[in-house]
XYZ file of C-alpha atoms in Angstrom:
663
model
C -19.523 -21.117 44.910
C -19.265 -22.043 40.923
C -22.826 -20.560 40.466
C -21.304 -17.865 43.019
C -18.376 -17.693 40.425
C -20.878 -17.856 36.950
C -23.269 -15.127 37.991
C -20.329 -12.648 39.225
C -19.114 -13.532 35.206
C -22.058 -13.496 33.502
C -22.246 -10.035 35.056
C -19.232 -9.024 33.877
C -19.636 -9.614 30.259
C -22.919 -8.027 30.798
C -22.117 -5.109 31.376
C -18.922 -5.149 29.210
C -22.477 -6.450 26.790
C -24.085 -2.960 27.385
C -22.020 -0.162 28.590
C -22.575 3.194 26.790
C -19.095 4.445 27.677
C -16.648 2.097 27.916
C -13.777 3.060 30.359
C -9.791 4.681 28.851
C -6.635 4.105 30.516
C -5.365 7.511 32.580
C -1.990 8.845 32.170
C 0.157 7.650 34.163
C 2.798 9.971 36.633
C 6.052 10.837 33.898
C 9.749 11.617 34.518
C 11.382 14.001 32.709
C 15.109 13.081 31.881
C 16.128 15.284 33.979
C 14.541 13.301 36.602
C 16.655 10.618 35.648
C 20.216 9.342 36.822
C 21.925 6.963 35.996
C 22.099 3.066 38.133
C 18.149 4.006 38.471
C 16.122 0.560 37.921
C 13.016 0.132 36.482
C 10.430 -1.936 34.253
C 9.685 -2.396 30.985
C 6.105 -4.430 29.646
C 5.911 -5.853 26.254
C 4.062 -8.749 25.253
C 6.525 -11.589 23.927
C 3.475 -14.016 22.874
C -0.144 -14.033 22.560
C -1.511 -11.318 24.188
C -0.048 -11.663 27.969
C 2.038 -8.107 29.196
C 5.561 -9.581 30.897
C 7.931 -7.371 32.109
C 11.618 -7.167 32.261
C 14.430 -5.181 33.785
C 15.818 -1.948 32.771
C 19.423 0.120 34.056
C 19.480 4.192 33.476
C 22.661 4.418 32.001
C 23.189 8.168 31.122
C 20.751 10.768 28.603
C 22.441 11.750 26.006
C 21.579 15.075 24.473
C 21.506 15.517 20.821
C 21.380 19.198 20.357
C 19.062 21.773 19.633
C 15.586 20.883 18.209
C 16.250 17.365 18.536
C 14.939 15.293 21.126
C 16.949 13.521 23.532
C 17.868 10.203 23.783
C 18.479 7.525 27.140
C 20.327 4.933 27.230
C 19.839 2.091 28.592
C 20.491 -1.336 29.738
C 17.594 -4.914 29.820
C 17.643 -7.390 31.986
C 15.869 -10.717 33.907
C 15.183 -13.889 32.689
C 12.510 -11.816 29.381
C 15.168 -10.388 27.841
C 17.811 -13.476 28.762
C 15.825 -15.618 27.768
C 15.181 -13.354 23.728
C 19.196 -12.228 23.572
C 17.577 -8.608 24.494
C 15.972 -6.281 23.251
C 14.340 -7.208 19.454
C 12.640 -6.365 17.300
C 8.545 -5.653 18.175
C 9.737 -4.526 21.719
C 10.074 -1.220 20.344
C 7.434 1.466 21.592
C 7.200 -0.678 24.737
C 7.199 2.017 28.008
C 9.215 2.122 30.808
C 8.740 2.617 33.965
C 10.661 4.267 36.485
C 8.976 4.099 40.436
C 5.542 4.054 38.813
C 6.884 6.596 36.848
C 6.604 6.696 33.105
C 10.073 7.724 31.604
C 9.134 7.005 27.863
C 9.125 3.592 25.182
C 12.125 1.392 23.397
C 12.808 2.417 21.024
C 16.488 1.379 18.758
C 19.495 -1.237 19.427
C 22.604 1.621 19.898
C 24.447 -1.101 16.965
C 24.580 -3.454 14.402
C 28.278 -4.940 16.188
C 26.808 -4.101 20.131
C 25.067 -6.199 22.900
C 21.426 -6.019 22.566
C 20.876 -5.461 25.832
C 21.745 -2.189 25.447
C 18.718 -0.013 23.996
C 17.529 3.608 23.453
C 14.236 5.825 25.022
C 12.854 7.575 23.385
C 11.660 9.573 25.918
C 8.490 10.805 27.148
C 7.265 13.764 26.955
C 8.352 14.729 22.924
C 6.031 11.264 22.785
C 2.606 12.811 23.633
C 2.927 16.065 22.251
C 1.789 14.237 19.083
C -1.171 14.407 20.705
C -1.915 18.499 20.264
C -0.550 17.850 16.933
C -3.080 19.338 14.042
C -4.780 16.553 12.462
C -6.676 17.716 9.202
C -6.734 14.189 8.068
C -9.247 13.520 10.085
C -11.831 15.862 7.989
C -11.669 13.610 5.170
C -14.889 12.136 4.242
C -15.085 8.253 6.067
C -16.887 5.255 6.593
C -17.864 5.272 10.314
C -16.740 2.435 12.742
C -19.279 -0.603 14.593
C -19.272 -0.308 17.540
C -19.690 -4.102 19.108
C -20.396 -5.970 21.921
C -23.980 -4.588 22.884
C -26.291 -6.426 21.536
C -29.590 -4.402 19.430
C -31.914 -6.792 18.353
C -34.034 -9.740 20.283
C -31.542 -12.112 18.153
C -28.322 -10.548 19.175
C -29.688 -10.768 23.077
C -30.567 -14.841 22.474
C -27.422 -14.904 21.020
C -25.804 -13.436 23.625
C -27.513 -15.549 25.864
C -26.810 -19.071 25.042
C -22.445 -18.265 24.779
C -22.439 -17.371 28.284
C -20.981 -20.617 29.120
C -18.688 -20.962 26.942
C -17.678 -17.577 27.679
C -16.927 -18.403 31.189
C -15.238 -21.401 29.704
C -12.836 -18.869 28.181
C -12.228 -16.431 31.047
C -11.002 -19.322 33.525
C -9.134 -20.555 30.996
C -7.701 -17.019 29.597
C -6.684 -16.049 33.612
C -5.729 -18.360 34.197
C -2.671 -18.384 31.112
C -1.945 -15.076 32.863
C -0.963 -16.113 36.175
C 2.929 -17.470 35.516
C 4.054 -20.481 38.507
C 5.759 -17.916 40.214
C 4.149 -14.573 40.369
C 1.055 -12.419 38.925
C 1.433 -10.229 36.401
C 0.096 -7.118 37.177
C -2.323 -4.888 35.238
C -1.735 -1.817 36.949
C 1.079 0.366 36.640
C 3.860 -1.203 37.785
C 6.161 -0.177 40.656
C 10.077 -0.745 40.476
C 10.657 -5.041 40.619
C 12.677 -6.649 42.735
C 15.375 -8.159 40.320
C 18.905 -8.749 39.920
C 21.246 -5.499 39.224
C 23.718 -4.798 36.808
C 26.493 -3.386 38.494
C 25.316 0.843 39.374
C 27.068 3.431 37.702
C 28.703 6.355 39.574
C 28.268 8.817 36.813
C 26.458 9.881 33.995
C 28.801 8.361 30.894
C 29.673 10.150 27.716
C 27.577 8.944 24.697
C 29.508 8.984 21.530
C 26.786 11.302 19.505
C 27.866 9.493 16.257
C 25.837 6.070 17.488
C 22.828 8.575 17.772
C 20.209 9.559 15.991
C 19.915 12.951 14.555
C 16.408 14.373 13.462
C 18.392 17.402 12.083
C 20.681 14.826 10.403
C 18.708 12.090 9.634
C 21.209 10.083 8.377
C 22.935 8.142 11.391
C 22.035 4.199 10.813
C 20.436 2.963 13.682
C 18.404 -0.912 14.243
C 15.075 0.150 14.997
C 12.812 -2.030 17.807
C 9.639 -2.328 15.170
C 12.176 -3.928 12.051
C 14.518 -5.387 10.849
C 17.715 -2.806 10.681
C 15.261 0.218 10.188
C 18.584 2.718 8.756
C 17.674 6.739 7.777
C 19.505 6.740 5.043
C 18.043 3.252 3.195
C 14.881 2.718 2.665
C 11.974 2.394 5.356
C 11.756 -1.434 6.034
C 8.431 -2.502 6.347
C 6.214 -5.885 6.928
C 4.642 -7.788 3.633
C 2.405 -10.409 4.044
C 0.302 -12.439 1.124
C 3.104 -11.954 -1.088
C 5.023 -14.461 -2.390
C 8.772 -14.216 -3.601
C 7.743 -13.022 -7.310
C 4.916 -10.280 -5.831
C 7.049 -8.737 -3.009
C 10.373 -8.064 -5.954
C 7.636 -6.226 -7.788
C 6.437 -4.262 -4.133
C 9.849 -3.737 -3.208
C 10.475 -2.194 -7.156
C 7.143 0.164 -6.897
C 7.503 0.871 -3.640
C 11.679 2.379 -3.262
C 10.673 5.796 -4.865
C 8.984 6.125 -2.135
C 11.792 4.997 0.783
C 10.053 2.476 1.888
C 10.559 -1.319 1.016
C 9.193 -4.336 2.042
C 9.991 -7.973 3.780
C 8.241 -11.059 3.850
C 6.673 -11.897 6.674
C 3.325 -14.033 7.600
C 2.177 -11.693 8.960
C -1.708 -12.826 7.740
C -4.394 -12.571 10.920
C -7.662 -12.900 12.262
C -9.980 -10.179 9.247
C -13.335 -10.265 11.987
C -15.103 -7.996 8.459
C -12.713 -5.459 9.277
C -14.427 -4.043 12.263
C -13.464 -1.099 14.129
C -13.685 -1.936 18.436
C -15.297 1.436 19.391
C -16.025 -0.187 22.698
C -13.066 -1.867 25.239
C -10.487 -2.929 23.009
C -8.273 -4.185 25.808
C -5.706 -1.972 24.434
C -3.268 -1.062 27.629
C 0.279 -0.378 27.334
C 3.140 -2.833 26.590
C -0.025 -4.330 24.728
C 1.141 -5.173 20.528
C -0.538 -3.122 18.338
C -0.227 -3.091 14.477
C -0.295 0.134 11.790
C -0.811 -0.981 8.448
C -1.331 0.328 5.185
C -3.818 -2.434 3.616
C -5.189 -4.987 5.459
C -7.399 -7.965 4.342
C -6.072 -10.509 2.122
C -2.538 -8.827 1.779
C -0.785 -7.377 4.858
C 1.531 -3.680 4.461
C 2.834 -2.315 8.003
C 4.654 -2.818 11.111
C 4.437 -4.485 14.345
C 4.868 -2.493 18.244
C 4.685 -1.965 21.300
C 1.396 0.370 22.647
C 3.513 2.861 24.928
C 1.252 4.653 26.584
C -2.643 6.047 26.726
C -4.592 9.002 27.489
C -9.373 8.754 26.881
C -8.728 6.883 23.494
C -5.904 8.570 22.209
C -2.728 6.345 21.939
C 0.971 6.861 21.609
C 3.712 3.473 20.122
C 6.879 2.530 18.611
C 8.964 5.698 19.792
C 10.469 6.516 16.497
C 8.436 6.561 13.029
C 7.513 3.742 11.155
C 7.045 5.521 7.333
C 8.202 9.403 8.597
C 4.957 10.614 6.826
C 3.465 12.990 9.720
C 0.012 13.099 9.347
C -1.603 10.728 8.200
C -4.414 7.679 7.701
C -3.315 4.614 7.992
C -5.305 0.854 10.431
C -4.398 0.675 14.196
C -4.966 -2.896 14.782
C -4.722 -5.216 17.205
C -1.804 -7.948 16.779
C -0.642 -10.940 18.575
C 2.704 -12.218 19.101
C 3.052 -15.471 17.268
C 6.078 -16.126 19.314
C 10.071 -14.585 18.870
C 12.868 -15.928 16.982
C 16.392 -15.144 18.087
C 19.797 -14.393 16.621
C 23.531 -13.843 17.733
C 22.876 -10.763 17.844
C 19.075 -9.964 17.239
C 15.244 -11.293 16.744
C 12.134 -10.712 16.067
C 8.053 -10.246 17.564
C 6.672 -13.407 14.826
C 3.002 -11.760 14.859
C -0.020 -11.034 12.564
C -2.264 -8.390 12.921
C -5.605 -8.551 14.544
C -9.414 -6.350 14.403
C -9.088 -2.753 13.351
C -9.604 -1.181 16.336
C -8.217 2.766 14.813
C -6.526 5.480 13.355
C -2.790 5.442 13.440
C -2.743 9.918 12.759
C 0.622 11.156 13.705
C 3.963 8.954 11.953
C 6.844 11.105 13.857
C 11.080 10.644 15.091
C 9.732 10.149 17.981
C 6.913 7.598 17.967
C 3.356 6.937 16.146
C 0.193 7.924 17.586
C -3.244 6.585 17.487
C -7.208 7.287 17.827
C -9.204 4.632 19.445
C -12.421 3.969 17.805
C -12.285 6.627 14.266
C -11.568 4.100 11.067
C -9.619 6.023 8.778
C -10.615 6.407 5.831
C -10.102 3.354 3.062
C -10.240 2.616 -0.844
C -12.087 -0.909 -0.875
C -10.104 -3.227 -3.724
C -11.506 -6.507 -4.496
C -9.391 -8.679 -7.175
C -10.292 -11.275 -8.998
C -8.104 -13.683 -11.073
C -8.969 -16.221 -13.475
C -5.999 -18.892 -14.256
C -7.493 -20.879 -17.524
C -3.795 -23.191 -17.090
C -5.320 -24.338 -13.705
C -9.197 -23.534 -13.888
C -9.226 -21.478 -11.050
C -10.976 -18.304 -10.294
C -9.262 -16.696 -6.694
C -11.867 -13.816 -5.563
C -8.863 -11.445 -3.332
C -10.383 -8.831 -0.805
C -8.040 -5.567 0.728
C -8.615 -2.409 1.935
C -6.321 0.449 1.506
C -5.352 3.290 4.122
C -5.541 6.739 2.022
C -2.737 8.382 1.342
C -2.773 9.911 -2.521
C 0.900 9.138 -3.311
C 0.764 5.557 -2.555
C -2.225 4.222 -3.817
C -1.748 3.474 -7.303
C 2.169 1.943 -6.316
C 0.016 0.804 -3.531
C -3.264 -0.977 -5.831
C -1.012 -1.974 -8.963
C 0.966 -3.616 -6.254
C -1.480 -5.983 -4.506
C -3.176 -6.270 -8.235
C -0.001 -8.695 -9.392
C 0.240 -10.163 -5.340
C -3.309 -11.923 -6.589
C -1.989 -12.699 -10.164
C 1.484 -14.280 -9.020
C -0.208 -16.039 -6.003
C -3.146 -18.011 -8.521
C -1.033 -18.851 -11.372
C 1.299 -19.448 -8.731
C 4.658 -18.989 -11.603
C 6.760 -16.869 -13.327
C 3.803 -14.941 -15.300
C 4.788 -14.996 -18.905
C 1.799 -15.222 -21.111
C -1.408 -13.291 -22.131
C -3.484 -11.709 -19.602
C -6.404 -9.694 -19.750
C -7.062 -6.623 -17.389
C -10.376 -5.555 -16.778
C -10.684 -2.281 -13.790
C -13.412 -0.118 -12.825
C -12.923 2.542 -10.632
C -15.713 4.508 -8.706
C -14.459 8.059 -7.793
C -15.315 11.799 -8.237
C -12.696 12.761 -10.382
C -15.523 11.519 -13.581
C -18.665 12.960 -13.233
C -20.442 9.303 -14.400
C -18.280 7.997 -10.746
C -16.963 5.258 -12.441
C -14.302 4.634 -14.537
C -13.298 1.351 -16.858
C -11.372 -0.481 -18.844
C -10.219 -3.135 -20.577
C -7.152 -4.309 -22.402
C -5.607 -7.149 -23.586
C -1.225 -7.604 -22.907
C 0.567 -10.184 -23.948
C 4.915 -10.748 -22.600
C 6.621 -13.650 -23.003
C 8.877 -12.535 -18.958
C 6.445 -11.407 -16.507
C 2.374 -10.050 -18.338
C 0.990 -9.460 -15.281
C 3.808 -6.288 -14.278
C 1.870 -4.664 -17.824
C -1.483 -5.628 -17.413
C -2.051 -3.535 -14.201
C -0.126 -0.652 -15.503
C -3.519 1.235 -17.139
C -4.891 0.819 -13.642
C -1.648 2.405 -12.163
C -1.746 5.848 -14.142
C -5.571 6.456 -13.686
C -5.418 5.810 -10.457
C -2.292 9.013 -10.943
C -4.154 11.019 -13.534
C -6.906 10.918 -9.933
C -4.540 11.033 -7.621
C -2.358 14.431 -8.783
C -5.497 16.760 -9.642
C -4.235 19.946 -8.978
C -7.587 21.738 -7.878
C -9.071 19.218 -6.065
C -8.493 16.753 -4.092
C -10.650 13.709 -5.823
C -11.706 10.425 -3.470
C -11.378 7.048 -4.301
C -13.884 4.608 -3.303
C -13.401 1.400 -4.876
C -10.996 -0.642 -7.203
C -12.109 -3.047 -8.835
C -9.535 -5.010 -11.344
C -10.721 -8.495 -12.964
C -7.879 -10.607 -14.350
C -8.314 -13.416 -16.799
C -4.977 -14.936 -17.888
C -3.089 -17.806 -19.676
C -0.496 -18.667 -20.063
C -0.888 -18.998 -23.598
C 1.193 -17.243 -26.228
C -2.032 -14.747 -27.991
C -0.424 -12.842 -30.373
C -0.984 -12.381 -34.281
C 1.088 -10.691 -36.836
C -0.692 -8.760 -39.999
C 0.899 -10.707 -42.854
C -1.003 -9.273 -45.835
C -3.772 -6.141 -46.442
C -5.097 -6.975 -49.709
C -8.018 -4.358 -50.314
C -10.637 -4.163 -53.149
C -9.390 -1.699 -55.498
C -6.377 0.783 -55.536
C -8.148 3.825 -57.063
C -10.326 5.579 -55.347
C -12.200 8.588 -54.982
C -12.934 10.483 -52.487
C -15.395 9.193 -50.327
C -15.383 6.071 -51.518
C -14.905 3.215 -49.348
C -12.092 0.588 -49.243
C -12.593 -2.824 -48.034
C -9.475 -3.933 -46.911
C -8.938 -7.827 -46.450
C -6.204 -8.329 -43.653
C -4.402 -12.123 -42.896
C -4.022 -12.613 -39.538
C -1.767 -14.733 -39.110
C -2.016 -15.595 -34.868
C 1.725 -17.665 -33.264
C 0.882 -20.995 -33.449
C -2.350 -21.609 -35.109
C -4.311 -20.887 -38.207
C -4.478 -18.216 -40.215
C -7.166 -15.502 -39.837
C -9.113 -13.161 -42.445
C -10.676 -9.707 -41.735
C -12.355 -7.149 -43.406
C -12.437 -3.940 -42.288
C -14.287 -1.305 -44.121
C -11.721 2.232 -45.281
C -13.814 5.527 -46.371
C -11.680 7.426 -48.104
C -12.175 10.403 -46.501
C -13.675 13.922 -48.833
C -11.042 16.368 -47.912
C -8.295 13.858 -49.381
C -6.122 15.579 -52.155
C -5.426 14.131 -55.325
C -1.895 11.526 -55.462
C -0.999 8.853 -53.990
C -2.175 7.620 -50.619
C -0.872 5.565 -47.644
C -2.749 3.717 -45.376
C -1.666 2.814 -41.861
C -2.614 -0.776 -40.751
C -1.366 -1.514 -36.986
C -1.813 -3.117 -34.357
C -3.438 -0.409 -31.084
C -0.235 -1.118 -28.423
C 2.608 0.424 -31.533
C 3.756 3.670 -32.174
C 2.254 4.679 -35.558
C 5.587 4.560 -38.669
C 5.129 7.937 -38.358
C 6.135 8.900 -34.755
C 8.927 6.500 -35.776
C 10.184 7.734 -38.490
C 13.742 8.726 -38.699
C 13.838 11.607 -40.267
C 12.156 13.482 -37.474
C 14.799 12.119 -34.952
C 14.674 15.697 -32.820
C 11.609 17.147 -32.971
C 9.452 16.529 -30.306
C 6.308 17.276 -31.011
C 4.911 16.603 -27.396
C 2.597 19.544 -26.380
C 3.788 20.637 -23.136
C 1.073 20.373 -19.906
C -2.466 22.466 -20.713
C -3.165 23.155 -16.969
C -6.621 23.929 -18.056
C -7.137 20.579 -19.191
C -9.843 18.648 -15.837
C -8.609 15.690 -14.841
C -12.280 14.599 -16.027
C -10.606 14.945 -19.345
C -7.118 13.937 -19.437
C -8.911 9.654 -18.405
C -11.428 10.527 -20.888
C -8.212 10.624 -23.099
C -6.627 7.883 -21.579
C -9.426 6.056 -22.091
C -9.808 6.646 -25.481
C -5.624 5.275 -26.289
C -6.002 1.941 -28.764
C -5.889 -1.302 -27.070
C -3.493 -3.615 -27.669
C -5.662 -6.103 -29.307
C -8.035 -3.710 -31.760
C -6.315 -2.770 -35.332
C -6.670 0.634 -36.472
C -6.213 1.180 -39.948
C -5.467 4.841 -40.706
C -4.592 6.864 -43.115
C -0.238 7.258 -43.312
C 2.388 9.699 -43.591
C 4.034 9.801 -46.855
C 7.739 8.281 -46.542
C 10.750 10.817 -46.444
C 13.954 9.684 -48.508
C 15.496 12.521 -49.368
C 17.246 15.354 -46.855
C 15.086 17.943 -48.742
C 12.470 15.936 -47.780
C 13.751 15.210 -44.249
C 13.840 19.257 -44.084
C 10.042 20.422 -45.294
C 9.222 16.959 -42.811
C 10.543 19.091 -40.229
C 9.236 22.600 -41.306
C 6.116 21.097 -42.190
C 5.050 19.461 -38.196
C 6.835 22.631 -36.501
C 4.695 25.213 -38.598
C 1.326 22.381 -38.028
C 1.785 22.631 -34.141
C 2.233 26.019 -33.961
C -1.247 26.443 -35.816
C -2.969 24.001 -33.568
C -1.114 25.927 -29.676
C -2.831 29.080 -31.206
C -5.962 27.792 -32.160
C -6.187 25.295 -28.531
C -5.948 22.635 -30.630
C -2.077 21.257 -29.558
C -2.943 17.092 -28.371
C -6.423 17.307 -29.982
C -5.830 16.521 -33.498
C -7.035 13.083 -34.541
C -7.421 11.602 -38.276
C -10.003 9.532 -39.120
C -9.445 5.884 -37.913
C -11.558 2.541 -38.459
C -10.722 0.328 -36.312
C -11.977 -3.405 -35.171
C -11.308 -5.345 -31.995
C -9.323 -9.664 -32.158
C -8.816 -12.006 -29.520
C -5.426 -11.663 -29.717
C -2.472 -9.361 -29.235
C -1.533 -7.110 -32.448
C 1.923 -7.097 -32.920
C 3.092 -5.398 -36.421
C 2.778 -3.266 -38.672
C 1.712 -3.097 -42.228
C 0.918 -0.202 -45.208
C -1.256 -0.949 -48.055
C -0.971 2.285 -51.644
C -3.934 3.225 -53.023
C -4.531 6.092 -55.527
C -7.142 8.645 -55.004
C -8.352 10.857 -58.379
C -11.603 13.240 -58.262
């Protein structure tokens, strides 16, 4: 008998490995809201622990009509041992399919309110949910990597390994099968019909539902409790589960995502990455299974875990309410395992982990999210290396970011900051050198590189990642075309030491010069708590320099020249309006030419303005110059002669030296 069982299992495993057209679930028969009456009983399917689907009882209380253009909501009551154990409908149950007489009626979606019993909840009807499958999906045409079909050996080595694993797989399958058998009954794998459970008192007539408790899409302002994330309110930021972030980086993430209407909350939701493989074969997904929706995937997770409502072929609909409410989207769809659940007085929450990527989420609408099994989303792989000189450690983090132009810059800088914060494990005062490479078709070379040095006595990490965000913003805001970002590499070198230096003196080797001559400037630097250092910088007097006094400005690259800070011109805005003809490549080139913080710059300075007459004359001259440059199309491109010298310190001040020019 055991041999027969072993051969049967071997046959099943072999078939599952070699199948070329995996069987997908089909949509079951449905009941519309018009077919529901108060007092009907059914079941909802969900996962409480692991990936085992269990049922709890549902009684229909009534159907609320939210008005023209707004989906109806089904008011229901949960009952049975499952919800008794969880203390009602909890976060993570959203999307759980609800069946009456074997017909799918909708998905567990929202609690009624904070002060009501957690056993009363709303169901999103199935009709508007499956309509999401028919919506346009222009993001499907974006270039993306192909998924990898697993479970299908393509060489002799793989076949041999498959045979070697047979006994081990048999043991696991037998154990998994035994785990699915509760003491009192076998969990049904087919669409369930009504179970015989203890029923609450039957309601004889349709109740009146308070519209103030409903969520009306047209208004989109009333507070609701989502069964996917704590305290979801469409009047307040949308909560997003954040895993891998410590307290400091979570706070930074919240600040970055607040303008987009998101409020990340910390949770342990990491899982086995499994090399990010996209499972094109049998995913094991079925109505009632847990499913993850992720914006980032890898060493840092941002997303939510809910429940699958229905599957039709390779199409999935879940959640019963929006995740980010951004319409046509491009997110990761993952498997998810429920570690367990915690319950409170009026609510609870599933503790879940993201599993392997199984597809792409393509719609995020009011009635739910939809995905396509086996379709991989467009992603931006990001590698972050953090070297901590103090701890003498080097950590490498890997994460995939689902491509969204509006979110990419904010997500990338948040991930960079999160990696730094995790490695240094302290408040980030100190010095950091940030080097990044962005692979993108926004520039002809396909690669954008930048290195800069930063110091801050509070939190240097926020400054260290800022330039990465600026360049990504330039790429993603291109008005003429969509520029792809195909990869990001970020290297952060951190030390808690203060590596700054002040210029304490500048000595020219001569004070009187002619145009074209060279003056050698001996610059004395005083590094923080280190001996003074000397740097020699030669500067050539411009050939067109007029006779008379000349002032040279010696400053750190991160400081604005004194001429731009002069109080004599407080009301003059010399910055031109954005030139729409300037290409993104030009903008990036100009940004990369901006001065770095650890560079000493020597350049001619504007003469000091002392009297009211000089002030008025300076303003008139500035406006005249601006008009001339605008007419010539050179506004914003005028550069004075400069000489630069790289140092090992962030230069924190400015000095001037005065010369005499004679013909």
